Coordinates of C-alpha atoms and ligand atoms in Angstrom, one line a residue:
X854 CA 11.0 2.1 22.2
X855 CA 12.6 -0.9 24.0
X856 CA 10.8 -4.2 23.9
X857 CA 11.2 -7.3 26.0
X858 CA 9.6 -10.7 25.8
X859 CA 8.2 -12.0 29.1
X860 CA 6.0 -14.8 30.5
X861 CA 3.6 -14.8 33.4
X862 CA 0.1 -13.4 34.1
X863 CA -0.9 -10.1 32.6
X864 CA -1.6 -8.6 36.1
X865 CA 1.8 -9.4 37.5
X866 CA 3.8 -7.7 34.7
X867 CA 5.3 -4.4 35.6
X868 CA 3.7 -1.7 33.5
X869 CA 1.4 1.3 33.6
X870 CA -1.0 -0.3 31.3
X871 CA -2.0 -3.7 30.1
X872 CA -3.3 -4.3 26.6
X873 CA -5.5 -7.3 26.5
X874 CA -6.8 -8.8 23.3
X875 CA -10.4 -10.1 23.3
X876 CA -12.2 -12.1 20.7
X877 CA -15.9 -11.7 20.0
X878 CA -16.7 -14.3 22.6
X879 CA -15.7 -11.7 25.2
X880 CA -13.7 -14.2 27.1
X881 CA -11.8 -12.2 29.8
X882 CA -11.1 -15.2 32.0
X883 CA -7.3 -15.0 31.7
X884 CA -7.6 -11.9 33.9
X885 CA -8.4 -12.1 37.6
X886 CA -11.0 -9.4 37.3
X887 CA -12.3 -10.9 34.1
X888 CA -15.9 -11.3 35.1
X889 CA -16.3 -7.7 36.0
X890 CA -14.6 -6.7 32.7
X891 CA -16.8 -8.9 30.6
X892 CA -19.8 -7.2 32.3
X893 CA -18.5 -3.7 31.6
X894 CA -17.7 -4.7 28.0
X895 CA -21.3 -5.8 27.5
X896 CA -22.7 -2.7 29.2
X897 CA -20.8 -0.4 26.8
X898 CA -21.7 -2.7 23.8
X899 CA -18.1 -3.6 23.1
X900 CA -18.3 -6.5 20.7
X901 CA -14.7 -7.5 20.4
X902 CA -14.6 -6.6 16.7
X903 CA -11.3 -5.5 15.1
X904 CA -10.9 -1.7 15.5
X905 CA -12.8 -1.6 18.8
X906 CA -11.1 -0.8 22.1
X907 CA -12.0 0.4 25.6
X908 CA -10.2 1.5 28.7
X909 CA -10.7 0.5 32.3
X910 CA -8.7 2.2 35.0
X911 CA -7.9 1.5 38.7
X912 CA -7.3 -2.2 38.3
X913 CA -5.0 -4.9 39.6
X914 CA -4.0 -3.4 43.0
X915 CA -1.6 -0.7 43.8
X916 CA -0.3 1.1 41.9
X917 CA -3.4 0.9 39.8
X918 CA -3.0 0.0 36.2
X919 CA -4.9 1.0 33.1
X920 CA -6.4 -1.9 31.2
X921 CA -7.0 -1.5 27.5
X922 CA -9.1 -4.1 25.9
X923 CA -8.8 -4.4 22.1
X924 CA -11.1 -6.4 19.8
X925 CA -9.6 -9.2 17.7
X926 CA -12.7 -10.4 15.8
X927 CA -13.7 -14.1 15.6
X928 CA -11.4 -16.7 17.2
X929 CA -9.5 -18.6 14.5
X930 CA -9.5 -15.8 12.0
X931 CA -6.7 -13.8 13.6
X932 CA -3.5 -13.6 11.5
X933 CA -0.5 -11.3 11.3
X934 CA -2.5 -8.5 9.8
X935 CA -5.0 -8.6 12.7
X936 CA -2.2 -8.6 15.3
X937 CA -0.4 -5.7 13.6
X938 CA -3.6 -3.7 13.5
X939 CA -4.4 -4.6 17.2
X940 CA -1.0 -3.5 18.5
X941 CA -1.0 -0.3 16.4
X942 CA -4.5 0.6 17.6
X943 CA -3.4 -0.1 21.2
X944 CA -0.5 2.3 20.8
X945 CA -2.7 5.1 19.4
X946 CA -5.1 4.7 22.4
X947 CA -2.2 4.6 24.9
X948 CA -0.9 7.9 23.4
X949 CA -4.2 9.5 24.3
X950 CA -3.3 8.9 27.9
X951 CA 0.4 9.9 27.6
X952 CA 1.4 6.4 28.9
X953 CA 5.1 5.3 28.6
X954 CA 5.3 1.7 29.8
X955 CA 3.0 -1.0 28.6
X956 CA 2.5 -4.8 28.6
X957 CA 0.9 -6.5 25.7
X958 CA -1.2 -9.6 26.2
X959 CA -2.3 -10.6 22.7
X960 CA -2.7 -14.2 21.4
X961 CA 0.7 -15.4 20.1
X962 CA 0.0 -19.2 20.4
X963 CA -0.2 -20.0 16.7
X964 CA 0.4 -23.7 15.9
X965 CA 3.7 -23.7 14.0
X966 CA 7.0 -22.0 14.9
X967 CA 6.8 -20.1 11.5
X968 CA 3.3 -18.8 12.3
X969 CA 4.4 -17.8 15.8
X970 CA 7.4 -15.9 14.4
X971 CA 5.2 -14.1 11.8
X972 CA 2.7 -13.3 14.5
X973 CA 5.1 -11.6 16.9
X974 CA 6.9 -9.9 14.0
X975 CA 3.6 -8.3 12.9
X976 CA 2.8 -7.3 16.5
X977 CA 6.2 -5.7 16.9
X978 CA 5.8 -3.8 13.7
X979 CA 2.5 -2.4 14.7
X980 CA 3.9 -1.4 18.0
X981 CA 7.0 0.4 16.7
X982 CA 5.4 1.9 13.6
X983 CA 2.4 3.4 15.4
X984 CA 4.6 4.8 18.2
X985 CA 6.7 7.0 15.9
X986 CA 5.7 10.3 14.4
X987 CA 7.4 12.7 12.0
X988 CA 7.8 15.5 14.5
X989 CA 11.2 17.0 13.9
X990 CA 10.0 20.3 12.7
X991 CA 7.6 21.0 15.5
X992 CA 9.2 23.3 18.0
X993 CA 8.2 24.7 21.3
X994 CA 5.6 22.2 22.6
X995 CA 5.0 22.9 26.3
X996 CA 5.0 19.4 27.7
X997 CA 6.4 17.2 25.0
X998 CA 5.2 13.6 25.0
X999 CA 7.3 11.3 22.9
X1000 CA 5.3 8.1 23.0
X1001 CA 5.9 4.8 24.6
X1002 CA 9.3 4.0 26.0
X1003 CA 9.0 0.4 27.0
X1004 CA 6.9 -2.5 26.1
X1005 CA 6.8 -6.0 27.6
X1006 CA 5.3 -8.6 25.2
X1007 CA 3.7 -11.5 27.0
X1008 CA 4.1 -14.9 25.4
X1009 CA 2.6 -18.2 26.6
X1010 CA 6.0 -19.9 26.8
X1011 CA 9.6 -18.9 26.0
X1012 CA 10.5 -20.0 22.5
X1013 CA 13.4 -19.0 20.2
X1014 CA 11.0 -18.1 17.4
X1015 CA 9.5 -15.4 19.6
X1016 CA 12.8 -13.7 20.0
X1017 CA 13.7 -14.2 16.4
X1018 CA 10.3 -13.0 15.1
X1019 CA 10.3 -9.9 17.3
X1020 CA 13.8 -9.0 16.2
X1021 CA 12.8 -9.3 12.5
X1022 CA 9.7 -7.2 13.2
X1023 CA 11.8 -4.5 14.7
X1024 CA 14.2 -4.6 11.7
X1025 CA 11.3 -4.3 9.3
X1026 CA 9.7 -1.5 11.3
X1027 CA 12.9 0.5 11.6
X1028 CA 13.5 0.1 7.8
X1029 CA 9.9 1.2 7.2
X1030 CA 10.3 4.2 9.5
X1031 CA 13.5 5.2 7.7
X1032 CA 11.7 5.2 4.4
X1033 CA 8.8 7.1 5.9
X1034 CA 11.0 9.8 7.2
X1035 CA 12.6 10.2 3.8
X1036 CA 9.2 10.6 2.2
X1037 CA 8.0 13.0 4.9
X1038 CA 11.0 15.2 4.6
X1039 CA 10.2 18.2 2.4
X1040 CA 11.8 18.7 -1.0
X1041 CA 13.9 21.7 0.2
X1042 CA 15.7 19.2 2.5
X1043 CA 15.5 15.9 0.7
X1044 CA 17.3 16.7 -2.6
X1045 CA 18.9 14.2 -5.0
X1046 CA 22.3 15.0 -3.3
X1047 CA 20.9 14.4 0.1
X1048 CA 19.5 11.1 -1.0
X1049 CA 22.9 10.1 -2.2
X1050 CA 24.3 10.9 1.3
X1051 CA 21.7 8.7 2.8
X1052 CA 22.8 5.9 0.5
X1053 CA 26.4 6.5 1.5
X1054 CA 25.5 6.2 5.2
X1055 CA 23.8 2.8 4.5
X1056 CA 26.8 1.6 2.4
X1057 CA 29.1 2.5 5.3
X1058 CA 27.0 0.8 7.9
X1059 CA 26.3 -2.4 6.0
X1060 CA 29.3 -2.7 3.7
X1061 CA 27.4 -2.2 0.5
X1062 CA 29.3 -1.1 -2.6
X1063 CA 28.1 2.4 -3.7
X1064 CA 28.3 4.2 -7.0
X1065 CA 26.9 7.7 -7.4
X1066 CA 26.9 9.2 -10.9
X1067 CA 26.5 12.9 -11.5
X1068 CA 25.1 14.6 -14.6
X1069 CA 28.2 14.3 -16.6
X1070 CA 28.7 10.6 -15.8
X1071 CA 25.0 9.9 -16.7
X1072 CA 25.5 11.8 -20.0
X1073 CA 28.4 9.5 -20.8
X1074 CA 26.2 6.4 -20.2
X1075 CA 23.6 7.9 -22.6
X1076 CA 20.8 8.5 -20.1
X1077 CA 19.0 11.0 -22.3
X1078 CA 15.5 10.3 -20.9
X1079 CA 16.5 10.6 -17.2
X1080 CA 18.7 13.7 -17.8
X1081 CA 15.9 15.5 -19.7
X1082 CA 13.7 15.3 -16.7
X1083 CA 16.4 16.7 -14.4
X1084 CA 17.4 19.7 -16.6
X1085 CA 14.7 22.1 -15.3
X1086 CA 15.9 22.1 -11.7
X1087 CA 18.9 23.9 -10.0
X1088 CA 19.2 20.8 -7.8
X1089 CA 21.5 18.5 -9.8
X1090 CA 20.5 14.9 -10.4
X1091 CA 22.2 11.9 -8.7
X1092 CA 22.0 8.4 -10.0
X1093 CA 22.5 6.0 -7.1
X1094 CA 23.6 2.3 -7.4
X1095 CA 24.0 0.3 -4.2
X1096 CA 25.0 -3.4 -4.4
X1097 CA 24.9 -6.1 -1.9
X1098 CA 26.8 -9.2 -2.9
X1099 CA 26.9 -11.8 -0.1
X1100 CA 28.9 -15.0 -0.5
X1101 CA 26.8 -18.0 -1.6
X1102 CA 24.1 -16.0 -3.3
X1103 CA 22.5 -17.9 -6.2
X1104 CA 20.1 -15.2 -7.2
X1105 CA 20.6 -11.5 -8.1
X1106 CA 17.6 -9.2 -7.6
X1107 CA 17.4 -5.8 -9.2
X1108 CA 15.5 -3.1 -7.3
X1109 CA 14.6 0.2 -9.0
X1110 CA 12.9 3.1 -7.2
X1111 CA 11.4 6.2 -8.8
X1112 CA 13.2 9.1 -7.2
X1113 CA 11.6 12.5 -8.0
X1114 CA 12.4 14.6 -4.9
X1115 CA 9.7 16.9 -6.2
X1116 CA 7.4 16.7 -9.2
X1117 CA 6.0 20.1 -10.1
X1118 CA 4.9 18.6 -13.5
X1119 CA 7.6 20.7 -15.2
X1120 CA 6.3 22.8 -18.1
X1121 CA 3.1 20.7 -18.1
X1122 CA 2.7 22.3 -14.6
X1123 CA 0.5 20.6 -12.1
X1124 CA -2.4 22.6 -10.5
X1125 CA -1.5 24.4 -7.2
X1126 CA -4.0 22.4 -5.1
X1127 CA -2.1 19.8 -3.1
X1128 CA 1.1 20.1 -5.2
X1129 CA 3.0 19.8 -1.9
X1130 CA 2.1 16.1 -1.9
X1131 CA 4.6 15.7 -4.7
X1132 CA 7.4 15.8 -2.2
X1133 CA 6.5 12.1 -1.9
X1134 CA 7.4 11.4 -5.6
X1135 CA 10.6 9.7 -4.4
X1136 CA 8.7 7.2 -2.3
X1137 CA 9.8 4.4 -4.6
X1138 CA 13.5 5.2 -4.0
X1139 CA 12.8 5.6 -0.3
X1140 CA 11.3 2.1 -0.3
X1141 CA 14.3 0.7 -2.0
X1142 CA 16.7 2.3 0.5
X1143 CA 14.5 1.1 3.3
X1144 CA 14.6 -2.4 2.0
X1145 CA 18.4 -2.2 1.7
X1146 CA 18.5 -1.2 5.3
X1147 CA 16.5 -4.3 6.3
X1148 CA 18.6 -6.5 3.9
X1149 CA 21.8 -5.1 5.5
X1150 CA 20.5 -6.1 8.9
X1151 CA 19.0 -9.5 8.0
X1152 CA 21.7 -10.5 5.5
X1153 CA 19.8 -12.9 3.2
X1154 CA 21.8 -15.0 0.8
X1155 CA 20.7 -13.1 -2.3
X1156 CA 22.5 -10.5 -4.2
X1157 CA 20.7 -7.2 -4.6
X1158 CA 21.4 -4.3 -7.1
X1159 CA 19.5 -1.2 -6.0
X1160 CA 19.2 1.6 -8.4
X1161 CA 17.6 5.1 -8.0
X1162 CA 17.6 7.8 -10.6
X1163 CA 17.2 10.9 -8.4
X1164 CA 16.0 14.2 -9.9
X1165 CA 13.7 17.1 -9.4
X1166 CA 11.0 17.9 -12.1
X1167 CA 10.9 21.6 -12.4
X1168 CA 10.0 24.2 -15.1
X1169 CA 13.3 26.1 -15.1
X1170 CA 14.8 27.8 -18.2
X1171 CA 16.5 24.7 -19.3
X1172 CA 13.5 22.4 -18.7
X1173 CA 12.6 19.8 -21.3
X1174 CA 9.5 20.5 -23.3
X1175 CA 6.4 18.8 -24.8
X1176 CA 7.4 17.8 -28.3
X1177 CA 11.0 17.0 -27.4
X1178 CA 12.3 13.7 -28.6
X1179 CA 14.7 11.9 -26.2
X1180 CA 17.2 9.1 -26.8
X1181 CA 17.2 6.7 -23.8
X1182 CA 20.1 4.6 -22.6
X1183 CA 18.6 1.6 -24.3
X1184 CA 18.7 3.4 -27.7
X1185 CA 15.0 3.7 -28.0
X1186 CA 13.6 7.1 -28.7
X1187 CA 10.7 8.7 -26.7
X1188 CA 8.4 11.5 -27.8
X1189 CA 7.5 13.8 -24.8
X1190 CA 3.9 14.8 -25.0
X1191 CA 3.6 15.8 -21.3
X1192 CA 6.5 16.7 -19.0
X1193 CA 4.4 15.5 -16.0
X1194 CA 4.8 11.9 -17.2
X1195 CA 8.4 12.2 -16.1
X1196 CA 8.7 9.2 -13.8
X1197 CA 8.6 6.6 -16.6
X1198 CA 11.4 8.6 -18.4
X1199 CA 13.7 8.3 -15.4
X1200 CA 12.7 4.7 -14.9
X1201 CA 13.4 3.9 -18.6
X1202 CA 17.1 4.6 -18.0
X1203 CA 17.2 3.1 -14.5
X1204 CA 15.7 -0.1 -15.9
X1205 CA 18.3 -0.2 -18.8
X1206 CA 21.1 0.4 -16.2
X1207 CA 20.0 -2.3 -13.8
X1208 CA 19.7 -4.9 -16.5
X1209 CA 23.3 -4.3 -17.4
X1210 CA 24.1 -5.6 -13.8
X1211 CA 23.1 -9.1 -14.9
X1212 CA 20.1 -9.3 -12.6
X1213 CA 17.9 -12.4 -12.6
X1214 CA 14.7 -10.4 -12.0
X1215 CA 13.7 -6.8 -11.4
X1216 CA 11.1 -5.1 -9.2
X1217 CA 10.5 -1.4 -9.7
X1218 CA 8.5 0.8 -7.3
X1219 CA 7.1 4.1 -8.4
X1220 CA 4.5 6.7 -7.5
X1221 CA 3.8 6.6 -11.2
X1222 CA 0.2 7.5 -11.9
X1223 CA -2.8 9.3 -10.4
X1224 CA -4.8 6.7 -12.5
X1225 CA -3.6 3.9 -10.2
X1226 CA -5.1 5.8 -7.2
X1227 CA -8.4 6.2 -9.1
X1228 CA -8.3 2.5 -9.8
X1229 CA -7.4 1.1 -6.4
X1230 CA -7.9 4.0 -3.9
X1231 CA -5.4 5.2 -1.3
X1232 CA -4.4 1.9 0.3
X1233 CA -3.5 -0.5 -2.5
X1234 CA -0.4 -0.5 -4.7
X1235 CA -1.0 -1.9 -8.2
X1236 CA 1.2 -4.7 -9.5
X1237 CA 2.0 -5.4 -13.1
X1238 CA 4.6 -7.6 -14.7
X1239 CA 5.8 -9.7 -17.6
X1240 CA 6.2 -13.0 -15.8
X1241 CA 3.3 -14.6 -13.8
X1242 CA 5.6 -16.8 -11.6
X1243 CA 7.7 -13.8 -10.4
X1244 CA 4.6 -11.6 -10.0
X1245 CA 3.1 -14.4 -7.7
X1246 CA 6.3 -14.4 -5.7
X1247 CA 6.1 -10.7 -5.1
X1248 CA 2.4 -10.9 -4.2
X1249 CA 3.2 -13.8 -1.8
X1250 CA 5.9 -11.6 -0.2
X1251 CA 3.3 -8.8 0.2
X1252 CA 0.7 -11.1 1.8
X1253 CA 0.6 -10.4 5.6
X1254 CA 3.4 -7.9 5.3
X1255 CA 1.4 -4.8 6.0
X1256 CA 1.7 -3.7 2.4
X1257 CA -1.5 -4.0 0.3
X1258 CA -0.9 -4.9 -3.3
X1259 CA -3.4 -5.9 -6.0
X1260 CA -2.6 -7.2 -9.6
X1261 CA -3.5 -5.1 -12.6
X1262 CA -3.2 -6.3 -16.3
X1263 CA -0.7 -5.2 -18.9
X1264 CA -2.8 -5.7 -22.0
X1265 CA -0.7 -5.9 -25.1
X1266 CA -3.6 -4.4 -27.1
X1267 CA -3.3 -1.1 -25.3
X1268 CA 0.2 -0.7 -26.7
X1269 CA -1.3 1.2 -29.6
X1270 CA -2.3 4.1 -27.3
X1271 CA 1.4 5.0 -26.6
X1272 CA 2.6 4.8 -30.2
X1273 CA 4.3 7.9 -31.5
X1274 CA 4.2 9.3 -35.0
X1275 CA 7.8 10.4 -34.7
X1276 CA 9.6 8.3 -32.1
X1277 CA 9.6 4.7 -30.9
X1278 CA 7.1 5.4 -28.1
X1279 CA 5.2 8.4 -26.6
X1280 CA 5.4 9.2 -22.9
X1281 CA 1.6 9.5 -22.5
X1282 CA -1.4 7.6 -23.8
X1283 CA -3.6 9.2 -26.4
X1284 CA -6.8 8.1 -24.5
X1285 CA -8.1 9.0 -21.1
X1286 CA -8.7 5.6 -19.4
X1287 CA -6.3 3.0 -18.1
X1288 CA -3.4 5.3 -17.3
X1289 CA -1.8 3.0 -14.8
X1290 CA -1.7 0.2 -17.4
X1291 CA -0.3 2.4 -20.3
X1292 CA 2.4 3.6 -17.9
X1293 CA 3.2 0.0 -17.2
X1294 CA 3.3 -0.8 -20.9
X1295 CA 5.6 2.2 -21.4
X1296 CA 8.1 0.7 -18.9
X1297 CA 7.8 -2.7 -20.5
X1298 CA 9.4 -1.2 -23.6
X1299 CA 12.6 -0.9 -21.5
X1300 CA 12.6 -4.5 -20.0
X1301 CA 14.2 -7.3 -22.0
X1302 CA 11.8 -10.2 -22.6
X1303 CA 13.9 -12.6 -20.7
X1304 CA 14.0 -10.5 -17.6
X1305 CA 11.2 -11.3 -15.1
X1306 CA 10.0 -7.9 -14.0
X1307 CA 7.3 -6.6 -11.7
X1308 CA 6.2 -2.9 -11.6
X1309 CA 4.6 -1.7 -8.4
X1310 CA 2.6 1.6 -8.7
X1311 CA 2.6 3.0 -5.1
X1312 CA 1.0 6.4 -6.0
X1313 CA -1.9 5.6 -3.6
X1314 CA -0.3 4.4 -0.4
X1315 CA 3.1 6.4 -0.5
X1316 CA 1.9 9.4 1.4
X1317 CA -1.0 9.0 3.8
X1318 CA -4.0 11.2 3.4
X1319 CA -5.7 9.6 6.4
X1320 CA -4.3 7.4 9.2
X1321 CA -3.5 3.9 8.0
X1322 CA -3.3 0.7 10.0
X1323 CA 0.2 1.4 11.3
X1324 CA 0.8 4.8 9.6
X1325 CA -0.2 8.4 10.2
X1326 CA -2.1 11.0 8.3
X1327 CA 0.1 13.4 6.2
X1328 CA 3.2 11.2 6.6
X1329 CA 5.1 8.9 4.4
X1330 CA 3.9 5.2 4.8
X1331 CA 7.1 3.3 3.8
X1332 CA 4.9 1.4 1.3
X1333 CA 6.8 -1.4 -0.3
X1334 CA 9.7 -1.7 2.2
X1335 CA 8.4 -4.8 3.9
X1336 CA 7.4 -6.5 0.6
X1337 CA 10.9 -6.0 -0.9
X1338 CA 12.7 -7.1 2.3
X1339 CA 10.5 -10.2 2.5
X1340 CA 11.0 -11.0 -1.1
X1341 CA 14.8 -10.8 -0.6
X1342 CA 14.4 -13.0 2.5
X1343 CA 12.5 -15.6 0.5
X1344 CA 14.9 -15.5 -2.4
X1345 CA 17.8 -15.9 0.0
X1346 CA 16.3 -18.8 1.9
Ligands
LIG162 N1 4.0 11.7 -9.7 C1 2.9 11.6 -10.5 C2 1.8 10.6 -10.1 C3 1.2 10.7 -8.8 C4 -0.1 11.2 -8.7 C5 1.8 10.2 -7.7 C6 -0.8 11.3 -7.5 C7 1.1 10.3 -6.4 C8 -0.1 10.8 -6.4 C9 3.3 11.4 -12.0 O1 4.6 11.9 -12.3 C10 2.3 12.1 -12.8 O2 2.2 13.3 -12.8 N2 1.6 11.3 -13.6 C11 0.6 11.9 -14.5 C12 0.7 11.1 -15.8 C13 -0.1 11.8 -16.9 C14 0.5 13.1 -17.3 C15 -0.1 10.8 -18.0 C16 -0.8 11.6 -13.8 O3 -1.0 10.6 -13.2 O4 -1.6 12.4 -14.0
LIG163 ZN1 4.5 13.9 -13.0
LIG164 ZN1 5.9 12.0 -10.8

């Protein structure tokens, strides 16, 4: 979709439809037909609350335009999240009428340049994200409709921060869409090798340095935990390392993404119901690649080392087994008690590798535990870490980004539940509760004490079971992309 920033009255803008944002005071006066519209709004009991919308047709002369009123809640309480939700809701409604050209009149008159930039960025994200669907495998629709083609964004006055903010919003949206597509792609298409090709395309486009290690090369580096997970599949593993090293960078950020292109559970096989959702078990690595795309576009002055240990967890003849003892790259040994707790094994070696790149801090993203989904539900990622200040920075980057992240504890006292009788650590907890935390504690074994580290468990939001604010049912969400990109921007500022 093309977007353009314009000024003027909503009625005068060229478009098939006008989206008009209304607060709960139902003030339609900026529109010439405002009085009539306020009356109709009251008649149908439209309250102007977030999530509400109504259409009016045959307005503003010839050719007649559609008017879509969207609720914005109480005046003064509207921020980036509200604007993103309003523009995304508007797009969904416009799709119902197969419209192609729209003008958006939503309040963008925040009081600082920074706030105006954030506002229009969020609006643009909602617009572009809601407009796109993963439709590449649907063939033979009679009259295909491919969403909105053009949008004019009305601003009260031309200002550079509007152009800059909308451009950043577009970059963040396209990076998020890229990650979404990778997650939505099925595992027969998106293999470890294919993921390495995607990394190669990014490296070429943005001038990143790329290293891709095959099984033999990983063996040489001593990645016994990661390789054990990969052994049961015919699709060979690929360990991907992208680096971005701009001049003048004073900080080096490590990003690690869990990259299971499919997680059958291995010999500890998962139940058949909904196993297909496990094509999304590479959402952490998709988020890292998505963030690298945004970083390549926005070029913050921060160095980034992005690492993805790609593998498929399958129960083939050479699969690893419960009872196996693995030696990880760090030298620590791990007793496998369940082959379905594979993500933490791949991450153990990825974390060891990234720390050899002399990073100042590390964030890992992983669809790590069903327990995190039980704890926080489908929308929130859980955040754990070993350094409160760095955790706060990650949470600040998430705030208003479109990603929902909530902190969880890493209680030292739960360490006893992952003790092993025969190795340094066991890959599952011996008790039922707190699975997201014991998984986090397992990872902590592979992080040096002096390395600030945040672990984001994105098992809930990675693949949408229902429509989200700007994401669609049964598709990848791109969870984490915007948080990581914004973290890099803040580190590079
Ligand atoms: N990939 C799964 C976690 C998951 C669950 C992601 C639901 C997305 C949605 C992970 O590898 C896994 O299977 N974890 C096990 C760990 C258990 C064996 C300790 C789990 O959560 O059940
Ligand atoms: Zn698993
Ligand atoms: Zn998994």
